[in-house]
Amino acid sequence: MKPQELQNVIEIRKALIENGKHFSLIAIEEVYQWVLDAPEEEREDRLFAAVQALRTEKHPEDIYDWVFKGKSFDPDK
């Protein structure tokens, strides 16, 4: 792993942990993996959606689709 890639991993984990304090590490790890599985050009957008999802207790894919794809979702989920 290159130093820049390691720094990205650290920043992603810190952002998710800081915003997901009331979640278990397993839940945070699932969101983290969703961010890492993204193509490089989507990773920053997915991290934004993941942080918002942790703050609002929504599913990160729903947030991502709503913000970046313009799709609607059920806010009561």
Tab-separated table of C-alpha atoms in Angstrom:
chain	number	residue	atom	x	y	z
A	1	MET	CA	0.000	0.000	0.000
A	2	LYS	CA	1.349	3.396	-0.953
A	3	PRO	CA	1.628	6.086	1.762
A	4	GLN	CA	-1.092	8.204	0.103
A	5	GLU	CA	-3.460	5.212	0.023
A	6	LEU	CA	-2.759	4.542	3.698
A	7	GLN	CA	-3.484	8.186	4.531
A	8	ASN	CA	-6.797	7.960	2.641
A	9	VAL	CA	-7.750	4.840	4.609
A	10	ILE	CA	-6.925	6.559	7.894
A	11	GLU	CA	-8.933	9.667	6.973
A	12	ILE	CA	-11.939	7.604	5.901
A	13	ARG	CA	-11.894	5.575	9.123
A	14	LYS	CA	-11.522	8.668	11.297
A	15	ALA	CA	-14.426	10.429	9.569
A	16	LEU	CA	-16.691	7.417	9.992
A	17	ILE	CA	-15.773	6.792	13.621
A	18	GLU	CA	-16.159	10.465	14.580
A	19	ASN	CA	-19.621	10.570	13.041
A	20	GLY	CA	-20.756	7.106	14.051
A	21	LYS	CA	-20.060	7.137	17.778
A	22	HIS	CA	-23.450	5.637	18.583
A	23	PHE	CA	-22.952	2.745	16.119
A	24	SER	CA	-21.169	-0.536	16.678
A	25	LEU	CA	-17.810	-1.066	15.021
A	26	ILE	CA	-19.427	-3.733	12.859
A	27	ALA	CA	-21.886	-1.199	11.428
A	28	ILE	CA	-19.096	1.312	10.859
A	29	GLU	CA	-16.978	-1.379	9.173
A	30	GLU	CA	-19.838	-2.190	6.766
A	31	VAL	CA	-20.125	1.470	5.767
A	32	TYR	CA	-16.331	1.728	5.527
A	33	GLN	CA	-16.208	-1.269	3.200
A	34	TRP	CA	-18.933	0.287	1.028
A	35	VAL	CA	-16.772	3.414	0.685
A	36	LEU	CA	-13.627	1.428	-0.110
A	37	ASP	CA	-15.405	-0.738	-2.691
A	38	ALA	CA	-16.257	2.374	-4.713
A	39	PRO	CA	-14.357	3.239	-7.844
A	40	GLU	CA	-11.751	5.912	-7.068
A	41	GLU	CA	-13.829	8.668	-8.683
A	42	GLU	CA	-16.829	7.858	-6.430
A	43	ARG	CA	-14.962	7.355	-3.163
A	44	GLU	CA	-15.140	10.948	-1.905
A	45	ASP	CA	-18.866	11.150	-2.729
A	46	ARG	CA	-19.507	7.870	-0.970
A	47	LEU	CA	-17.612	9.040	2.101
A	48	PHE	CA	-19.806	12.150	2.214
A	49	ALA	CA	-22.932	9.976	1.930
A	50	ALA	CA	-21.620	7.565	4.560
A	51	VAL	CA	-20.976	10.333	7.074
A	52	GLN	CA	-24.436	11.806	6.461
A	53	ALA	CA	-25.987	8.355	6.791
A	54	LEU	CA	-24.280	7.812	10.143
A	55	ARG	CA	-25.460	11.210	11.356
A	56	THR	CA	-29.055	10.589	10.285
A	57	GLU	CA	-29.152	6.814	10.868
A	58	LYS	CA	-30.124	6.204	7.235
A	59	HIS	CA	-28.657	3.727	4.770
A	60	PRO	CA	-25.611	5.204	2.989
A	61	GLU	CA	-26.727	3.990	-0.439
A	62	ASP	CA	-30.034	5.835	-0.016
A	63	ILE	CA	-28.194	9.045	0.870
A	64	TYR	CA	-25.777	8.585	-2.029
A	65	ASP	CA	-28.596	7.980	-4.518
A	66	TRP	CA	-30.537	10.982	-3.226
A	67	VAL	CA	-27.616	13.444	-3.222
A	68	PHE	CA	-25.669	12.326	-6.283
A	69	LYS	CA	-28.239	10.604	-8.502
A	70	GLY	CA	-31.361	12.618	-7.701
A	71	LYS	CA	-33.401	9.584	-6.687
A	72	SER	CA	-35.977	9.832	-3.944
A	73	PHE	CA	-36.133	7.600	-0.888
A	74	ASP	CA	-38.455	6.967	2.006
A	75	PRO	CA	-37.235	9.193	4.879
A	76	ASP	CA	-39.053	6.989	7.403
A	77	LYS	CA	-36.850	3.943	6.692
